[in-house]
């Protein structure tokens, strides 16, 4: 089981040189259709090997949870393996394992996804299994209560025992004070402890309906055969709920800098990060999302980026430095920069150096050469991502579950190619001039571990 978001396009700077002449449509042979019950099915043929990747994405994640029930989306992900009348507890995973397949599941803020990779002849069975548990999940206190303890232990191991995870959780909480992105995907401990069979079933009944899901099938398949299989399996699942549009509270602009620090004796390498709330690919207008993507490459992607060259190579003040842009989100995402100081340098040094680089960019802009290099790298990444069957399935699933269309995804390289140096500077001035959320990870050899993971976020009711 995994927590977190799926990146839209991974970086691959080594192949940037050929990107400009490559194809500008992602998965051009893709086909999509919608069943009568509202289920969208996306088929990406790939005949290089007799295997298929089968994924189902539900448009429901931690940001869709009822107030006071943080973690129920992830909890239900665990419980989806507890069986139906036809396939009792444990049989789902056993069937896949016996056929030499792989499986996994993961929950993020905006979606929950389930994954199988099997030999092509087992695709009908995978579709039957997923269709069955879409409407026939059987839960009892006898299986729910122990699984809640499993999730609590997962939280203790992944968050409460990990200073870096504590900082990320606390930063999210102070970044999104009014928006549900501020709650951890795994949930707050006190709220996990209160989850039960009824809360899980209520979430299941509301969101696990075919008209709120997308099935992605990538591999050695025939489109007509997939249509028949989909009708015979998923097509028989009743459309039992109408989740409606996902309208969430708007996060107000920051009135000033927000800052948080986690100090822990287990920290061996200090670091600092700064983040801003920015438009995602779903909420951004015009070329803003693509410009932010290019900006993140110029500032902090790879050895030729500004932060790496300045802080790591030239000034030798940092061990690492970079930037990121969270583009795949239903609502606004985040833009961030970070640095890890070398011995002899402080977190305050890192902040000053980062601020200097950002200010330089804001004052003088970016060069056409930098923009072209970043765009070529990004487009190359998208092209070569098509070599990965599961990567394509995740790319389309994550994007479709967060408000984008197939056309949006396929045309992404062309949208990136249209970005100009002026677009990048405009995006930087629009968002990086606001006060950031600052997070510090500090070592504290003589202090007990900080307990920030149970810091309940303030709710802005204004």
Short mmCIF file of C-alpha atoms in Angstrom, two decimals:
data_model
loop_
_atom_site.label_atom_id
_atom_site.label_comp_id
_atom_site.label_asym_id
_atom_site.label_seq_id
_atom_site.Cartn_x
_atom_site.Cartn_y
_atom_site.Cartn_z
CA UNK A 1 0.00 0.00 0.00
CA UNK A 2 1.33 3.40 -0.95
CA UNK A 3 0.51 6.96 0.02
CA UNK A 4 1.10 10.08 -2.00
CA UNK A 5 0.78 11.57 -5.38
CA UNK A 6 1.85 10.27 -8.75
CA UNK A 7 4.09 12.66 -10.75
CA UNK A 8 2.68 13.57 -14.15
CA UNK A 9 5.96 13.45 -16.05
CA UNK A 10 9.28 12.27 -14.59
CA UNK A 11 12.49 14.06 -15.42
CA UNK A 12 14.91 12.55 -17.93
CA UNK A 13 17.49 15.15 -18.83
CA UNK A 14 19.89 12.67 -20.43
CA UNK A 15 17.71 12.34 -23.52
CA UNK A 16 16.76 15.96 -23.98
CA UNK A 17 18.61 16.51 -27.24
CA UNK A 18 16.24 14.47 -29.36
CA UNK A 19 13.01 15.68 -27.79
CA UNK A 20 12.36 18.62 -30.06
CA UNK A 21 12.06 16.36 -33.10
CA UNK A 22 10.05 13.64 -31.32
CA UNK A 23 6.31 13.04 -31.42
CA UNK A 24 4.19 15.73 -29.80
CA UNK A 25 1.25 13.49 -28.92
CA UNK A 26 1.40 11.11 -25.98
CA UNK A 27 -0.02 7.62 -26.66
CA UNK A 28 -1.48 8.48 -30.09
CA UNK A 29 -3.00 4.99 -30.44
CA UNK A 30 -5.09 5.36 -27.27
CA UNK A 31 -8.83 4.72 -27.40
CA UNK A 32 -11.47 5.53 -24.82
CA UNK A 33 -15.13 4.69 -24.32
CA UNK A 34 -17.74 5.07 -21.60
CA UNK A 35 -20.12 2.33 -20.45
CA UNK A 36 -23.82 2.96 -19.88
CA UNK A 37 -23.24 3.10 -16.12
CA UNK A 38 -20.79 5.98 -16.53
CA UNK A 39 -17.50 4.11 -16.20
CA UNK A 40 -14.74 5.51 -18.41
CA UNK A 41 -12.41 2.91 -19.94
CA UNK A 42 -9.10 3.93 -21.50
CA UNK A 43 -7.17 1.42 -23.63
CA UNK A 44 -3.50 1.92 -24.55
CA UNK A 45 -2.33 -0.88 -26.88
CA UNK A 46 1.27 -2.03 -26.41
CA UNK A 47 2.14 -5.28 -28.18
CA UNK A 48 5.83 -5.47 -27.28
CA UNK A 49 5.20 -8.19 -24.68
CA UNK A 50 2.21 -10.44 -23.84
CA UNK A 51 1.40 -8.61 -20.59
CA UNK A 52 -1.20 -6.07 -19.49
CA UNK A 53 -1.45 -3.42 -16.81
CA UNK A 54 -4.95 -3.07 -15.40
CA UNK A 55 -5.76 -0.13 -13.14
CA UNK A 56 -8.92 1.33 -11.66
CA UNK A 57 -8.89 4.88 -10.34
CA UNK A 58 -11.64 6.14 -8.05
CA UNK A 59 -12.09 9.91 -7.94
CA UNK A 60 -12.00 9.96 -4.17
CA UNK A 61 -9.05 10.64 -1.91
CA UNK A 62 -8.23 12.16 1.43
CA UNK A 63 -9.53 15.59 0.37
CA UNK A 64 -13.00 14.06 -0.10
CA UNK A 65 -13.30 12.71 3.43
CA UNK A 66 -16.02 13.88 5.84
CA UNK A 67 -14.97 16.29 8.56
CA UNK A 68 -13.40 14.41 11.45
CA UNK A 69 -12.74 11.23 9.44
CA UNK A 70 -9.26 11.87 8.08
CA UNK A 71 -7.70 8.66 6.81
CA UNK A 72 -10.93 6.92 5.83
CA UNK A 73 -10.00 6.88 2.10
CA UNK A 74 -6.71 5.14 2.87
CA UNK A 75 -8.43 2.88 5.42
CA UNK A 76 -10.93 1.77 2.78
CA UNK A 77 -8.05 1.05 0.40
CA UNK A 78 -6.82 -1.52 2.94
CA UNK A 79 -10.31 -2.92 3.46
CA UNK A 80 -10.91 -3.43 -0.26
CA UNK A 81 -8.75 -6.56 0.02
CA UNK A 82 -10.98 -8.10 2.71
CA UNK A 83 -13.22 -9.90 0.27
CA UNK A 84 -16.66 -10.34 -1.21
CA UNK A 85 -19.12 -13.23 -1.04
CA UNK A 86 -17.68 -14.63 -4.26
CA UNK A 87 -14.04 -14.02 -3.34
CA UNK A 88 -13.55 -14.16 0.46
CA UNK A 89 -10.86 -12.43 2.48
CA UNK A 90 -7.37 -13.10 1.12
CA UNK A 91 -8.48 -14.67 -2.14
CA UNK A 92 -8.00 -11.56 -4.31
CA UNK A 93 -4.26 -11.34 -3.70
CA UNK A 94 -3.87 -15.12 -3.74
CA UNK A 95 -5.41 -15.37 -7.21
CA UNK A 96 -3.03 -12.76 -8.60
CA UNK A 97 0.01 -14.29 -6.93
CA UNK A 98 -0.81 -17.78 -8.21
CA UNK A 99 -0.85 -16.40 -11.74
CA UNK A 100 2.52 -14.73 -11.37
CA UNK A 101 1.05 -11.25 -11.32
CA UNK A 102 1.88 -8.09 -9.43
CA UNK A 103 -0.54 -5.86 -7.56
CA UNK A 104 -0.61 -2.74 -5.46
CA UNK A 105 -2.85 0.09 -4.37
CA UNK A 106 -2.32 3.68 -3.33
CA UNK A 107 -4.24 6.62 -1.95
CA UNK A 108 -3.60 10.30 -2.59
CA UNK A 109 -5.42 13.52 -1.88
CA UNK A 110 -7.66 13.27 -4.95
CA UNK A 111 -7.88 9.59 -5.85
CA UNK A 112 -7.45 5.98 -4.81
CA UNK A 113 -6.06 3.51 -7.34
CA UNK A 114 -5.70 -0.27 -7.62
CA UNK A 115 -3.19 -1.94 -9.91
CA UNK A 116 -2.49 -5.38 -11.39
CA UNK A 117 0.11 -6.43 -13.95
CA UNK A 118 -0.43 -9.91 -15.38
CA UNK A 119 0.01 -12.04 -18.47
CA UNK A 120 -2.53 -11.00 -21.11
CA UNK A 121 -4.67 -14.12 -20.76
CA UNK A 122 -5.52 -13.17 -17.16
CA UNK A 123 -7.01 -9.77 -18.01
CA UNK A 124 -10.63 -11.07 -17.99
CA UNK A 125 -10.12 -12.38 -14.47
CA UNK A 126 -8.63 -9.08 -13.26
CA UNK A 127 -11.62 -7.19 -14.62
CA UNK A 128 -14.02 -9.64 -13.01
CA UNK A 129 -12.27 -9.33 -9.63
CA UNK A 130 -12.28 -5.53 -9.63
CA UNK A 131 -15.88 -5.30 -10.85
CA UNK A 132 -16.92 -7.69 -8.09
CA UNK A 133 -15.38 -5.67 -5.29
CA UNK A 134 -16.66 -2.40 -6.75
CA UNK A 135 -20.16 -3.29 -5.51
CA UNK A 136 -19.95 -6.43 -3.37
CA UNK A 137 -17.42 -5.63 -0.64
CA UNK A 138 -18.23 -7.46 2.59
CA UNK A 139 -16.96 -5.97 5.84
CA UNK A 140 -17.37 -7.02 9.45
CA UNK A 141 -15.99 -5.71 12.71
CA UNK A 142 -13.85 -8.83 12.88
CA UNK A 143 -11.81 -7.72 9.85
CA UNK A 144 -12.20 -3.95 10.17
CA UNK A 145 -10.94 -3.49 13.73
CA UNK A 146 -7.62 -5.35 13.28
CA UNK A 147 -6.99 -3.50 10.01
CA UNK A 148 -7.42 -0.20 11.81
CA UNK A 149 -4.60 -1.28 14.11
CA UNK A 150 -2.51 -2.06 11.01
CA UNK A 151 -3.06 1.49 9.73
CA UNK A 152 -2.19 2.98 13.12
CA UNK A 153 1.05 1.01 13.13
CA UNK A 154 1.73 2.18 9.56
CA UNK A 155 1.33 5.75 10.76
CA UNK A 156 3.66 5.17 13.70
CA UNK A 157 6.33 3.71 11.42
CA UNK A 158 6.04 6.07 8.44
CA UNK A 159 5.22 9.35 10.16
CA UNK A 160 5.65 9.37 13.92
CA UNK A 161 9.03 7.65 13.72
CA UNK A 162 10.28 9.71 10.77
CA UNK A 163 11.22 13.37 11.35
CA UNK A 164 11.14 14.13 7.62
CA UNK A 165 7.59 12.80 7.34
CA UNK A 166 6.60 14.77 10.43
CA UNK A 167 7.86 17.94 8.80
CA UNK A 168 6.04 17.26 5.52
CA UNK A 169 2.82 16.59 7.41
CA UNK A 170 3.18 19.74 9.50
CA UNK A 171 4.03 21.84 6.44
CA UNK A 172 0.91 20.63 4.64
CA UNK A 173 -1.15 21.51 7.70
CA UNK A 174 0.06 25.12 7.78
CA UNK A 175 0.04 25.49 3.99
CA UNK A 176 -3.58 24.40 3.61
CA UNK A 177 -5.33 25.75 6.70
CA UNK A 178 -8.78 25.96 5.16
CA UNK A 179 -8.47 23.37 2.38
CA UNK A 180 -8.60 19.59 3.02
CA UNK A 181 -5.16 19.13 1.44
CA UNK A 182 -3.95 20.12 4.91
CA UNK A 183 -5.01 16.78 6.38
CA UNK A 184 -2.58 13.87 5.98
CA UNK A 185 -3.58 11.13 3.57
CA UNK A 186 -3.00 8.52 6.26
CA UNK A 187 -5.08 10.56 8.71
CA UNK A 188 -4.57 12.12 12.13
CA UNK A 189 -4.04 9.47 14.78
CA UNK A 190 -7.04 10.45 16.93
CA UNK A 191 -9.33 10.31 13.89
CA UNK A 192 -7.95 7.00 12.62
CA UNK A 193 -8.71 5.52 16.04
CA UNK A 194 -12.37 6.47 15.59
CA UNK A 195 -12.79 4.94 12.12
CA UNK A 196 -15.01 1.88 11.94
CA UNK A 197 -16.98 -0.33 9.60
CA UNK A 198 -19.78 2.22 9.19
CA UNK A 199 -17.46 5.08 8.21
CA UNK A 200 -15.67 2.87 5.68
CA UNK A 201 -18.91 1.57 4.14
CA UNK A 202 -20.35 5.09 3.93
CA UNK A 203 -17.29 6.29 1.98
CA UNK A 204 -17.44 3.16 -0.21
CA UNK A 205 -21.14 3.60 -0.99
CA UNK A 206 -20.70 7.26 -1.89
CA UNK A 207 -17.61 7.09 -4.08
CA UNK A 208 -16.99 3.51 -5.29
CA UNK A 209 -19.50 3.63 -8.09
CA UNK A 210 -18.73 3.15 -11.81
CA UNK A 211 -19.63 6.72 -12.74
CA UNK A 212 -16.89 7.92 -10.36
CA UNK A 213 -14.12 5.69 -11.71
CA UNK A 214 -11.71 5.33 -14.60
CA UNK A 215 -10.29 2.00 -15.79
CA UNK A 216 -6.95 2.08 -17.59
CA UNK A 217 -5.80 -0.97 -19.56
CA UNK A 218 -2.37 -0.81 -21.15
CA UNK A 219 -0.70 -3.71 -22.91
CA UNK A 220 -1.13 -6.45 -25.47
CA UNK A 221 -4.88 -6.10 -25.95
CA UNK A 222 -7.45 -5.73 -28.71
CA UNK A 223 -9.81 -2.78 -28.32
CA UNK A 224 -12.90 -4.73 -29.41
CA UNK A 225 -12.12 -7.53 -26.97
CA UNK A 226 -11.68 -5.00 -24.16
CA UNK A 227 -15.05 -3.45 -25.01
CA UNK A 228 -16.70 -6.86 -24.72
CA UNK A 229 -14.92 -7.70 -21.47
CA UNK A 230 -15.76 -4.32 -19.96
CA UNK A 231 -19.44 -4.74 -20.80
CA UNK A 232 -19.48 -8.27 -19.35
CA UNK A 233 -17.78 -7.27 -16.08
CA UNK A 234 -17.88 -3.59 -15.15
CA UNK A 235 -20.95 -3.01 -17.30
CA UNK A 236 -23.03 -5.12 -14.92
CA UNK A 237 -22.18 -2.96 -11.89
CA UNK A 238 -25.04 -0.69 -10.90
CA UNK A 239 -24.62 3.07 -10.84
CA UNK A 240 -25.56 3.31 -7.19
CA UNK A 241 -24.50 6.87 -6.24
CA UNK A 242 -24.06 10.35 -7.68
CA UNK A 243 -21.02 11.85 -5.95
CA UNK A 244 -21.45 15.18 -7.74
CA UNK A 245 -18.86 17.87 -8.35
CA UNK A 246 -15.99 18.03 -5.89
CA UNK A 247 -16.22 21.59 -4.60
CA UNK A 248 -13.87 22.28 -1.72
CA UNK A 249 -13.10 25.30 0.48
CA UNK A 250 -10.77 27.85 -1.08
CA UNK A 251 -7.44 28.43 0.64
CA UNK A 252 -7.08 32.18 1.31
CA UNK A 253 -3.81 33.87 0.32
CA UNK A 254 -1.11 33.95 2.97
CA UNK A 255 -1.08 37.22 4.88
CA UNK A 256 2.51 36.59 5.92
CA UNK A 257 5.19 33.96 6.09
CA UNK A 258 4.36 30.71 7.86
CA UNK A 259 7.22 28.76 9.35
CA UNK A 260 7.64 25.47 11.15
CA UNK A 261 10.63 23.49 12.36
CA UNK A 262 11.04 19.88 13.41
CA UNK A 263 14.01 19.22 15.66
CA UNK A 264 14.94 15.61 16.28
CA UNK A 265 17.99 13.74 17.48
CA UNK A 266 17.55 11.27 14.61
CA UNK A 267 18.12 13.95 11.98
CA UNK A 268 21.56 13.46 10.46
CA UNK A 269 21.27 16.02 7.69
CA UNK A 270 19.47 19.32 8.15
CA UNK A 271 17.42 20.83 5.33
CA UNK A 272 15.09 23.70 4.55
CA UNK A 273 12.24 24.00 2.08
CA UNK A 274 9.97 26.81 0.95
CA UNK A 275 6.62 26.26 -0.76
CA UNK A 276 3.93 28.37 -2.39
CA UNK A 277 0.36 27.47 -3.32
CA UNK A 278 0.09 27.75 -7.11
CA UNK A 279 -2.32 26.66 -9.85
CA UNK A 280 -2.26 23.02 -10.89
CA UNK A 281 -2.78 21.78 -14.43
CA UNK A 282 -6.47 21.59 -13.62
CA UNK A 283 -6.86 25.07 -12.13
CA UNK A 284 -4.29 27.10 -14.08
CA UNK A 285 -5.26 29.32 -16.98
CA UNK A 286 -3.46 29.57 -20.30
CA UNK A 287 0.16 28.44 -20.22
CA UNK A 288 0.55 29.08 -16.47
CA UNK A 289 0.90 25.40 -15.43
CA UNK A 290 3.41 24.68 -18.19
CA UNK A 291 5.31 27.87 -17.36
CA UNK A 292 5.52 26.82 -13.71
CA UNK A 293 6.78 23.42 -14.84
CA UNK A 294 9.50 25.05 -16.93
CA UNK A 295 10.33 27.38 -14.04
CA UNK A 296 10.86 24.42 -11.71
CA UNK A 297 13.28 22.87 -14.22
CA UNK A 298 15.25 26.09 -14.63
CA UNK A 299 15.46 26.70 -10.90
CA UNK A 300 16.06 23.23 -9.61
CA UNK A 301 16.03 20.24 -11.95
CA UNK A 302 19.39 18.64 -12.62
CA UNK A 303 23.03 19.78 -12.52
CA UNK A 304 22.51 22.68 -14.93
CA UNK A 305 19.71 24.25 -12.87
CA UNK A 306 20.29 27.59 -11.19
CA UNK A 307 20.01 26.41 -7.59
CA UNK A 308 22.30 23.44 -8.12
CA UNK A 309 24.90 25.44 -10.01
CA UNK A 310 24.93 28.30 -7.52
CA UNK A 311 24.54 26.57 -4.15
CA UNK A 312 26.18 23.21 -4.86
CA UNK A 313 28.79 23.77 -7.57
CA UNK A 314 29.86 27.41 -7.46
CA UNK A 315 29.54 28.36 -3.80
CA UNK A 316 29.86 24.83 -2.44
CA UNK A 317 27.45 25.80 0.32
CA UNK A 318 24.93 22.99 -0.18
CA UNK A 319 25.02 19.24 -0.64
CA UNK A 320 21.85 19.41 -2.70
CA UNK A 321 19.39 22.04 -3.87
CA UNK A 322 16.41 21.92 -6.18
CA UNK A 323 12.83 22.79 -6.97
CA UNK A 324 9.57 20.99 -7.67
CA UNK A 325 6.11 21.70 -9.04
CA UNK A 326 3.10 19.60 -8.03
CA UNK A 327 1.03 19.88 -11.18
CA UNK A 328 -1.31 16.90 -10.80
CA UNK A 329 -4.01 18.01 -8.38
CA UNK A 330 -7.72 18.67 -8.64
CA UNK A 331 -7.30 21.99 -6.85
CA UNK A 332 -4.27 24.25 -6.54
CA UNK A 333 -0.93 22.50 -6.10
CA UNK A 334 2.44 23.57 -4.71
CA UNK A 335 5.69 24.97 -6.00
CA UNK A 336 8.72 24.44 -3.82
CA UNK A 337 12.45 24.92 -3.44
CA UNK A 338 14.80 23.19 -1.02
CA UNK A 339 18.42 22.91 0.04
CA UNK A 340 20.63 20.80 2.30
CA UNK A 341 23.67 22.67 3.70
CA UNK A 342 27.24 21.43 3.68
CA UNK A 343 29.05 21.28 7.04
CA UNK A 344 29.96 24.79 8.06
CA UNK A 345 26.82 26.30 6.54
CA UNK A 346 23.46 26.85 8.21
CA UNK A 347 19.82 26.68 7.21
CA UNK A 348 19.79 30.47 7.41
CA UNK A 349 22.57 30.50 4.83
CA UNK A 350 20.46 28.28 2.58
CA UNK A 351 17.44 30.57 2.85
CA UNK A 352 19.52 33.62 2.00
CA UNK A 353 21.11 31.94 -1.01
CA UNK A 354 17.78 30.62 -2.28
CA UNK A 355 16.22 34.06 -1.85
CA UNK A 356 19.10 35.61 -3.77
CA UNK A 357 18.62 33.24 -6.71
CA UNK A 358 14.88 33.80 -6.82
CA UNK A 359 15.32 37.56 -6.63
CA UNK A 360 17.86 37.45 -9.45
CA UNK A 361 15.40 35.53 -11.60
CA UNK A 362 12.59 37.96 -10.78
CA UNK A 363 14.73 40.95 -11.69
CA UNK A 364 16.48 39.68 -14.83
CA UNK A 365 14.22 36.91 -16.10
CA UNK A 366 15.33 33.69 -17.77
CA UNK A 367 17.21 33.21 -21.01
CA UNK A 368 15.79 31.65 -24.15
CA UNK A 369 18.54 29.05 -23.92
CA UNK A 370 17.44 28.02 -20.42
CA UNK A 371 13.82 27.81 -21.51
CA UNK A 372 14.60 25.70 -24.56
CA UNK A 373 16.82 23.36 -22.56
CA UNK A 374 14.10 22.89 -19.94
CA UNK A 375 11.37 22.34 -22.53
CA UNK A 376 13.45 19.81 -24.44
CA UNK A 377 14.16 17.90 -21.25
CA UNK A 378 10.51 17.85 -20.24
CA UNK A 379 9.29 16.75 -23.68
CA UNK A 380 11.96 14.06 -23.83
CA UNK A 381 10.75 12.76 -20.49
CA UNK A 382 7.20 12.54 -21.78
CA UNK A 383 8.27 10.74 -24.95
CA UNK A 384 10.41 8.20 -23.16
CA UNK A 385 7.76 7.66 -20.49
CA UNK A 386 5.82 5.91 -23.24
CA UNK A 387 8.31 3.06 -22.99
CA UNK A 388 6.74 2.17 -19.64
CA UNK A 389 3.39 0.41 -19.83
CA UNK A 390 2.62 1.00 -16.16
CA UNK A 391 3.98 4.54 -16.37
CA UNK A 392 1.50 5.43 -19.10
CA UNK A 393 -1.35 3.87 -17.13
CA UNK A 394 -0.42 5.94 -14.09
CA UNK A 395 0.03 9.10 -16.12
CA UNK A 396 -3.43 8.93 -17.68
CA UNK A 397 -5.13 7.63 -14.55
CA UNK A 398 -3.74 10.32 -12.27
CA UNK A 399 -4.53 13.11 -14.71
CA UNK A 400 -8.06 11.91 -15.52
CA UNK A 401 -8.81 11.55 -11.81
CA UNK A 402 -7.82 15.18 -11.21
CA UNK A 403 -9.97 16.93 -13.75
CA UNK A 404 -7.98 16.69 -16.97
CA UNK A 405 -9.10 15.24 -20.28
CA UNK A 406 -7.38 12.82 -22.62
CA UNK A 407 -6.75 15.70 -25.01
CA UNK A 408 -5.11 17.69 -22.19
CA UNK A 409 -2.68 14.85 -21.52
CA UNK A 410 -1.91 14.00 -25.12
CA UNK A 411 -1.26 17.63 -26.04
CA UNK A 412 0.97 18.36 -23.03
CA UNK A 413 4.23 18.33 -25.06
CA UNK A 414 2.79 20.87 -27.50
CA UNK A 415 1.63 23.05 -24.62
CA UNK A 416 5.11 22.96 -23.11
CA UNK A 417 6.70 23.75 -26.45
CA UNK A 418 4.63 26.95 -26.65
CA UNK A 419 5.98 28.36 -23.36
CA UNK A 420 8.14 31.47 -23.73
CA UNK A 421 10.69 33.14 -21.48
CA UNK A 422 8.11 35.85 -20.83
CA UNK A 423 5.59 33.22 -19.67
CA UNK A 424 8.11 31.83 -17.19
CA UNK A 425 8.97 35.24 -15.77
CA UNK A 426 5.29 36.16 -15.51
CA UNK A 427 4.58 32.96 -13.55
CA UNK A 428 7.53 33.58 -11.24
CA UNK A 429 6.44 37.14 -10.52
CA UNK A 430 2.84 36.06 -9.98
CA UNK A 431 3.60 33.41 -7.36
CA UNK A 432 7.16 33.54 -5.99
CA UNK A 433 6.78 37.11 -4.73
CA UNK A 434 4.24 35.96 -2.14
CA UNK A 435 5.41 34.93 1.34
CA UNK A 436 6.33 31.22 1.41
CA UNK A 437 5.66 28.45 3.86
CA UNK A 438 9.05 27.56 5.31
CA UNK A 439 9.91 24.19 6.81
CA UNK A 440 13.13 23.39 8.65
CA UNK A 441 14.43 19.96 9.54
CA UNK A 442 16.96 20.40 12.34
CA UNK A 443 19.10 18.05 14.35
CA UNK A 444 18.75 18.20 18.14
CA UNK A 445 21.19 15.74 19.72
CA UNK A 446 20.22 16.62 23.28
CA UNK A 447 16.48 16.93 22.78
CA UNK A 448 13.68 14.34 22.57
CA UNK A 449 11.95 13.78 19.26
CA UNK A 450 9.42 16.42 18.28
CA UNK A 451 5.80 15.29 18.21
CA UNK A 452 4.38 17.39 15.40
CA UNK A 453 2.47 14.62 13.67
CA UNK A 454 -0.50 15.17 15.97
CA UNK A 455 -0.62 18.92 15.47
CA UNK A 456 -4.23 19.39 14.45
CA UNK A 457 -4.46 22.06 11.74
CA UNK A 458 -6.36 25.24 12.45
CA UNK A 459 -9.56 25.66 10.50
CA UNK A 460 -10.20 29.03 8.90
CA UNK A 461 -13.94 29.53 9.21
CA UNK A 462 -13.98 33.11 7.95
#
